[in-house]
Coordinates of C-alpha atoms in Angstrom, one line a residue:
M1 CA 0.0 0.0 0.0
K2 CA 2.4 2.7 -1.3
G3 CA 1.5 6.3 -0.9
V4 CA -1.0 5.8 1.9
K5 CA 0.7 8.4 4.1
K6 CA 0.0 11.0 1.4
L7 CA -3.7 9.9 1.5
V8 CA -3.7 10.4 5.2
K9 CA -2.3 13.9 4.9
V10 CA -5.0 14.9 2.4
L11 CA -7.7 13.4 4.6
A12 CA -6.4 15.2 7.7
T13 CA -5.8 18.7 6.2
S14 CA -7.5 19.3 2.8
N15 CA -10.7 21.2 2.3
E16 CA -10.6 20.8 -1.5
K17 CA -13.8 19.0 -2.7
V18 CA -12.2 17.0 -5.6
A19 CA -9.1 16.1 -3.7
L20 CA -11.2 14.7 -0.8
E21 CA -13.5 12.8 -3.2
T22 CA -10.6 11.2 -5.1
T23 CA -8.6 10.4 -1.9
V24 CA -11.6 8.8 -0.1
R25 CA -12.5 6.7 -3.2
T26 CA -8.9 5.4 -3.2
V27 CA -9.2 4.4 0.4
W28 CA -12.5 2.8 -0.3
E29 CA -11.0 0.7 -3.1
L30 CA -8.1 -0.3 -0.9
G31 CA -10.6 -1.4 1.8
K32 CA -12.2 -3.9 -0.5
V33 CA -9.1 -6.1 -0.4
E34 CA -9.0 -8.4 2.6
E35 CA -5.3 -8.2 3.3
N36 CA -5.5 -4.3 3.4
K37 CA -8.3 -4.0 6.0
L38 CA -6.2 -4.4 9.2
K39 CA -3.3 -2.3 7.8
L40 CA -5.7 0.5 7.0
V41 CA -7.3 0.3 10.5
E42 CA -3.8 0.4 12.1
M43 CA -2.5 3.2 9.9
E44 CA -2.0 6.2 12.1
G45 CA -4.4 9.0 11.2
L46 CA -6.3 7.2 8.4
I47 CA -9.6 6.4 10.2
G48 CA -9.4 9.8 11.9
G49 CA -9.2 11.4 8.5
L50 CA -12.2 9.5 7.2
V51 CA -14.2 10.6 10.3
R52 CA -13.1 14.2 9.5
V53 CA -14.5 13.9 6.0
M54 CA -17.7 12.1 7.3
R55 CA -18.4 15.1 9.5
K56 CA -18.1 17.8 6.8
D57 CA -21.5 19.5 6.4
G58 CA -23.2 20.9 3.4
E59 CA -24.1 19.8 -0.1
R60 CA -20.6 20.6 -1.4
F61 CA -19.1 17.7 0.3
W62 CA -21.9 15.1 0.0
V63 CA -20.0 12.9 -2.4
A64 CA -16.8 12.9 -0.3
R65 CA -18.9 12.4 2.8
E66 CA -20.8 9.4 1.3
N67 CA -17.5 7.9 0.0
A68 CA -15.9 8.2 3.5
V69 CA -18.8 6.2 5.0
R70 CA -18.5 3.8 2.1
A71 CA -14.8 3.3 2.8
I72 CA -15.6 2.4 6.5
L73 CA -18.3 0.1 5.1
W74 CA -15.8 -1.8 2.9
I75 CA -13.0 -1.9 5.5
S76 CA -15.5 -3.4 8.0
Y77 CA -17.1 -5.8 5.5
Q78 CA -16.1 -9.4 6.3
G79 CA -13.1 -8.0 8.3
C80 CA -11.5 -10.1 11.1
V81 CA -12.3 -9.5 14.8
K82 CA -9.2 -7.3 15.1
V83 CA -10.5 -5.0 12.3
K84 CA -13.9 -4.7 13.9
K85 CA -12.5 -4.1 17.3
G86 CA -10.0 -1.5 15.9
L87 CA -12.8 0.4 14.2
F88 CA -15.0 0.3 17.3
K89 CA -12.3 1.6 19.5
H90 CA -11.3 4.4 17.2
E91 CA -12.1 7.7 18.8
G92 CA -15.0 9.4 17.0
L93 CA -15.9 6.8 14.4
I94 CA -19.0 5.4 16.0
A95 CA -20.1 8.9 17.1
G96 CA -19.6 10.0 13.5
L97 CA -21.8 7.2 12.1
V98 CA -24.5 8.0 14.8
E99 CA -24.3 11.7 13.8
I100 CA -25.1 10.7 10.2
L101 CA -28.0 8.5 11.3
G102 CA -29.6 11.6 12.9
Q103 CA -29.3 13.7 9.7
K104 CA -32.7 14.0 7.9
R105 CA -31.7 16.2 4.9
S106 CA -31.9 14.6 1.5
E107 CA -28.2 15.0 0.7
Y108 CA -27.5 12.6 3.6
K109 CA -29.8 9.8 2.3
L110 CA -27.0 7.7 0.8
A111 CA -24.6 8.4 3.6
R112 CA -27.3 7.3 6.1
E113 CA -27.9 4.0 4.2
K114 CA -24.1 3.3 4.2
A115 CA -23.8 4.3 7.9
V116 CA -26.4 1.7 8.9
V117 CA -24.6 -1.0 6.8
A118 CA -21.2 0.0 8.3
I119 CA -22.6 -0.4 11.9
N120 CA -24.2 -3.7 10.7
N121 CA -20.8 -4.9 9.4
I122 CA -18.9 -3.9 12.6
A123 CA -21.5 -5.8 14.7
E124 CA -21.3 -8.9 12.5
G125 CA -19.0 -11.5 13.9
A126 CA -17.5 -9.1 16.4
D127 CA -16.7 -10.2 20.0
A128 CA -19.0 -9.7 23.0
E129 CA -17.0 -6.6 24.1
V130 CA -17.7 -4.8 20.8
K131 CA -21.4 -5.7 20.8
K132 CA -21.8 -4.6 24.4
G133 CA -19.9 -1.4 23.5
L134 CA -22.1 -0.7 20.5
F135 CA -25.2 -1.2 22.7
K136 CA -23.9 1.2 25.4
H137 CA -22.7 3.9 22.9
K138 CA -24.7 7.0 23.4
G139 CA -27.2 7.4 20.7
L140 CA -26.4 4.4 18.6
I141 CA -29.4 2.2 19.4
A142 CA -31.7 5.2 19.5
G143 CA -30.5 6.1 16.0
L144 CA -31.2 2.6 14.7
V145 CA -34.6 2.6 16.4
E146 CA -35.4 5.9 14.7
T147 CA -34.4 4.4 11.4
L148 CA -36.8 1.5 12.0
G149 CA -39.6 4.0 12.4
Q150 CA -39.0 5.7 9.0
K151 CA -42.1 5.4 6.7
G152 CA -42.0 4.8 2.9
S153 CA -40.4 2.5 0.5
E154 CA -37.4 4.8 0.1
Y155 CA -36.3 3.8 3.6
E156 CA -36.7 0.1 3.0
M157 CA -33.0 -0.6 2.7
E158 CA -32.2 1.5 5.8
R159 CA -34.9 -0.4 7.8
R160 CA -33.6 -3.7 6.7
N161 CA -30.0 -3.0 7.7
A162 CA -31.1 -1.4 11.0
V163 CA -32.9 -4.6 11.9
G164 CA -29.8 -6.6 10.9
A165 CA -27.5 -4.3 13.0
I166 CA -29.7 -4.6 16.1
R167 CA -30.1 -8.4 15.6
R168 CA -26.3 -8.8 15.5
I169 CA -25.8 -6.5 18.5
A170 CA -28.4 -8.6 20.3
N171 CA -26.3 -11.8 19.7
G172 CA -23.9 -10.4 22.4
A173 CA -24.2 -10.8 26.1
D174 CA -27.5 -11.4 28.0
E175 CA -27.1 -8.0 29.5
V176 CA -27.5 -6.5 26.0
K177 CA -30.6 -8.5 25.1
A178 CA -32.2 -7.6 28.4
G179 CA -31.3 -4.0 27.9
L180 CA -32.9 -3.9 24.4
F181 CA -36.1 -5.2 25.9
H182 CA -36.4 -2.0 27.9
F183 CA -35.4 0.3 25.0
P184 CA -38.1 2.9 24.2
N185 CA -40.1 2.3 21.0
L186 CA -37.9 -0.6 19.8
M187 CA -40.4 -3.4 20.4
S188 CA -43.3 -1.5 18.9
R189 CA -41.3 -0.6 15.7
I190 CA -40.2 -4.2 15.3
E191 CA -43.8 -5.3 15.6
A192 CA -44.8 -2.7 13.0
I193 CA -42.2 -4.2 10.6
I194 CA -43.5 -7.7 11.3
G195 CA -47.1 -6.7 10.6
G196 CA -46.4 -4.2 7.8
R197 CA -48.4 -5.0 4.7
N198 CA -46.4 -2.7 2.4
L199 CA -43.1 -4.3 3.2
N200 CA -42.2 -6.9 0.5
D201 CA -38.9 -7.9 2.1
T202 CA -39.7 -11.2 3.7
D203 CA -36.1 -11.5 5.0
T204 CA -36.5 -8.3 7.0
K205 CA -39.8 -9.5 8.5
E206 CA -38.2 -12.8 9.4
W207 CA -35.2 -11.1 11.0
A208 CA -37.5 -8.8 12.9
L209 CA -39.5 -11.8 14.2
K210 CA -36.4 -13.6 15.4
L211 CA -35.1 -10.4 17.0
K212 CA -38.4 -9.9 18.8
K213 CA -38.4 -13.4 20.2
K214 CA -34.8 -13.2 21.3
I215 CA -35.2 -9.8 23.0
E216 CA -38.5 -10.9 24.7
H217 CA -37.0 -14.2 25.9
M218 CA -34.1 -12.5 27.6
G219 CA -36.1 -9.5 28.6
W220 CA -38.7 -11.4 30.6
A221 CA -36.0 -13.6 32.1
A222 CA -34.0 -10.5 33.1
M223 CA -37.1 -8.9 34.5
R224 CA -37.8 -12.0 36.7
S225 CA -34.2 -12.0 37.8
E226 CA -34.3 -8.3 38.6
Q227 CA -37.5 -8.7 40.6
A228 CA -35.9 -11.5 42.6
V229 CA -32.8 -9.4 43.3
M230 CA -35.1 -6.4 44.3
R231 CA -37.1 -8.6 46.7
T232 CA -33.8 -9.8 48.3
E233 CA -32.5 -6.3 48.5
Q234 CA -35.8 -5.1 50.0
A235 CA -35.7 -7.8 52.7
T236 CA -32.1 -6.9 53.5
I237 CA -33.0 -3.2 53.7
K238 CA -36.0 -4.0 56.0
S239 CA -33.8 -6.1 58.2
N240 CA -31.1 -3.5 58.4
L241 CA -33.7 -0.8 59.1
E242 CA -35.1 -2.8 62.0
T243 CA -31.7 -3.2 63.4
V244 CA -30.9 0.5 63.1
R245 CA -34.2 1.5 64.7
T246 CA -33.6 -0.9 67.6
E247 CA -30.2 0.5 68.2
Q248 CA -31.5 4.1 67.9
A249 CA -34.3 3.3 70.5
T250 CA -31.7 1.8 72.9
M251 CA -29.4 4.8 72.5
R252 CA -32.3 7.2 73.1
S253 CA -33.3 5.3 76.2
E254 CA -29.7 5.5 77.5
Q255 CA -29.6 9.2 76.7
V256 CA -32.8 9.8 78.8
E257 CA -31.4 7.9 81.7
M258 CA -28.0 9.6 81.5
K259 CA -29.6 13.1 81.3
S260 CA -31.7 12.2 84.4
S261 CA -28.6 11.0 86.2
L262 CA -26.7 14.1 85.1
T263 CA -29.5 16.4 86.5
S264 CA -29.4 14.5 89.8
V265 CA -25.6 14.7 90.0
Q266 CA -25.7 18.4 89.2
D267 CA -28.2 18.9 92.1
S268 CA -25.9 16.9 94.4
L269 CA -22.9 18.9 93.2
S270 CA -24.8 22.2 93.9
R271 CA -25.7 21.1 97.5
V272 CA -22.2 19.9 98.3
E273 CA -20.7 23.2 97.0
K274 CA -23.2 25.2 99.2
V275 CA -22.2 23.1 102.3
L276 CA -18.5 23.5 101.5
A277 CA -19.0 27.3 101.2
T278 CA -20.7 27.3 104.7
L279 CA -18.0 25.1 106.2
S280 CA -15.3 27.4 104.7
S281 CA -17.1 30.4 106.2
N282 CA -17.4 28.8 109.6
L283 CA -13.8 27.7 109.5
A284 CA -12.6 31.2 108.8
T285 CA -14.7 32.6 111.7
L286 CA -13.4 30.0 114.2
T287 CA -9.8 30.5 113.1
S288 CA -10.3 34.2 113.6
N289 CA -11.8 33.8 117.1
L290 CA -9.1 31.3 118.1
A291 CA -6.2 33.6 117.4
P292 CA -6.7 36.1 120.4
T293 CA -7.1 33.1 122.9
E294 CA -3.8 31.6 121.8
T295 CA -2.1 35.0 122.0
L296 CA -3.4 35.4 125.5
D297 CA -2.0 32.0 126.6
L298 CA 1.4 32.9 125.3
T299 CA 1.6 36.4 126.9
L300 CA 0.3 35.6 130.4
S301 CA 3.1 34.5 132.8
N302 CA 0.6 33.0 135.2
P303 CA -1.9 30.3 134.3
P304 CA -5.0 31.7 132.7
P305 CA -8.3 31.5 134.3
T306 CA -10.2 28.1 134.0
T307 CA -12.9 29.7 131.9
T308 CA -10.4 31.0 129.3
V309 CA -8.7 27.6 128.9
S310 CA -12.0 25.9 128.6
T311 CA -13.2 28.4 125.9
G312 CA -10.0 27.9 123.9
N313 CA -10.1 24.1 124.0
K314 CA -13.7 24.2 122.9
K315 CA -12.9 26.5 119.9
R316 CA -10.0 24.2 119.0
S317 CA -12.3 21.2 119.1
N318 CA -14.9 22.9 116.9
L319 CA -12.1 23.9 114.5
A320 CA -10.9 20.3 114.2
I321 CA -14.4 19.1 113.5
L322 CA -14.8 21.7 110.8
V323 CA -11.5 20.9 109.1
D324 CA -12.4 17.2 109.2
N325 CA -15.9 17.9 107.7
Q326 CA -14.3 20.1 105.0
A327 CA -11.9 17.3 104.0
T328 CA -14.9 14.9 103.8
F329 CA -16.9 17.3 101.7
N330 CA -13.9 18.0 99.5
H331 CA -13.6 14.3 98.8
T332 CA -17.4 14.1 98.1
L333 CA -17.1 17.1 95.8
K334 CA -14.3 15.4 93.7
K335 CA -16.3 12.2 93.5
V336 CA -19.5 14.0 92.4
K337 CA -17.5 16.1 89.8
K338 CA -16.0 12.9 88.4
E339 CA -19.4 11.3 88.1
K340 CA -20.7 14.4 86.3
D341 CA -17.7 14.3 83.9
D342 CA -18.3 10.6 83.2
I343 CA -21.9 11.1 82.4
S344 CA -21.2 14.1 80.2
R345 CA -18.6 12.1 78.2
S346 CA -21.1 9.2 77.8
L347 CA -23.7 11.7 76.5
E348 CA -21.2 13.2 74.1
A349 CA -20.4 9.7 72.8
L350 CA -24.1 8.9 72.3
E351 CA -24.5 12.2 70.4
D352 CA -21.4 11.4 68.3
A353 CA -23.0 8.0 67.4
E354 CA -25.8 9.9 65.8
T355 CA -23.6 12.5 64.0
C356 CA -22.3 12.1 60.4
T357 CA -18.8 10.7 60.4
V358 CA -17.8 12.9 57.5
C359 CA -19.0 16.4 58.3
L360 CA -19.3 15.8 62.1
T361 CA -22.3 18.2 62.3
T362 CA -25.4 16.8 60.7
K363 CA -27.5 13.8 61.9
R364 CA -26.9 10.4 60.2
S365 CA -29.7 9.6 57.8
V366 CA -28.5 7.3 54.9
L367 CA -28.1 3.5 55.2
F368 CA -25.4 2.0 52.9
L369 CA -26.0 -1.3 51.2
P370 CA -24.9 -4.1 51.2
C371 CA -22.8 -3.4 54.3
G372 CA -25.7 -2.0 56.3
H373 CA -23.8 0.9 58.0
L374 CA -25.6 4.1 58.9
V375 CA -22.8 6.6 59.2
C376 CA -23.5 9.6 56.9
C377 CA -26.0 12.4 56.4
G378 CA -27.8 12.9 53.1
E379 CA -25.3 15.4 51.6
C380 CA -22.2 13.6 52.6
S381 CA -23.5 10.2 51.3
K382 CA -23.5 11.6 47.8
K383 CA -19.8 12.4 48.0
V384 CA -18.6 8.9 48.9
D385 CA -18.4 5.7 46.8
E386 CA -17.2 3.5 49.7
C387 CA -18.6 3.1 53.2
P388 CA -16.4 5.3 55.6
M389 CA -16.8 2.6 58.3
C390 CA -15.8 -0.6 56.4
R391 CA -14.6 0.6 53.0
E392 CA -17.0 -1.7 51.1
V393 CA -18.2 -0.3 47.8
I394 CA -21.7 1.2 48.1
G395 CA -24.2 -0.6 46.0
N396 CA -27.3 1.2 47.1
R397 CA -28.4 4.0 49.5
K398 CA -31.5 4.1 51.6
T399 CA -32.7 7.2 53.4
V400 CA -33.7 6.4 57.0
F401 CA -36.3 8.6 58.8
M402 CA -35.7 8.3 62.5

């Protein structure tokens, strides 16, 4: 394939109508030869150049545009799996074909027909990855379904190839067949083709009938499977919710008890503090009264009168009692304060257990499945893909109203 690099350069840069038409036709002829197909797909810039021409708008380029689609058609026709996979994976190619499917203007008619055939060819004999990728490609199935709905004999070839393309894509994974079952308008348009009186193409009707049966078979089976999975998930959610509600009720009961205990402890603390204040005041008074008596004992050379000694001893005794009482109440005060601190910490821990582990401010409200952890608020649950508690991937989220 000498001179292909020059062709690539023209496809990538030229805006000359004749040059593009001639170059694309050359690529189209090369694509008819089996041994050239994979080389063309692997040639850097060639498929991208064809996509560039395919996307040129206006009547001026309609021949070049049609020939570019035709070149893709021939490269994909009876190509090996590597060829089909290479075309599918080429950035912009499938999107370009889908874009042409959506064009309704008359100058796009032939390009539309060839685009449907090209998609049909890529899907034929391709591996499951390509078929699944075609099904999931944004707009492709919708474009083919739209083609199925076209009225009139002038669209007969397009409808035929659209049925063929969907039929081949449906030969892929069960996931694809099940997905087609749910696709808007597909089944109704297939049924319209099967029941159409004006459609003389019996092969298309037969293909449509087989496609309908295949999609329905997998679709109903998938629906039953989905329903079973949903029932299991619902049972799991219900069980997890019951567990969460039980835990929440227990926590609330503990909170009520602790708040009651805290109130009682605070009352006791207040009483002890008042008694200590009284004791401290009495102690200060006794200490003040005792000082003159002790001074008198030291200054008198003769023994003091009996009444004075007696009074001093009594004051000392009262002082000792007050000091002892104060020590006891100080110990009680420390004990009550510790009890208060313990209860306060327990209450904080219970409140933390209800607070979102991400923002640490809002109440938890979203249950993660399948792990069953309730650790996030509504806003934070949208920001995580894994459970913050166990790091399991989140499959589903359930809002819990407590």
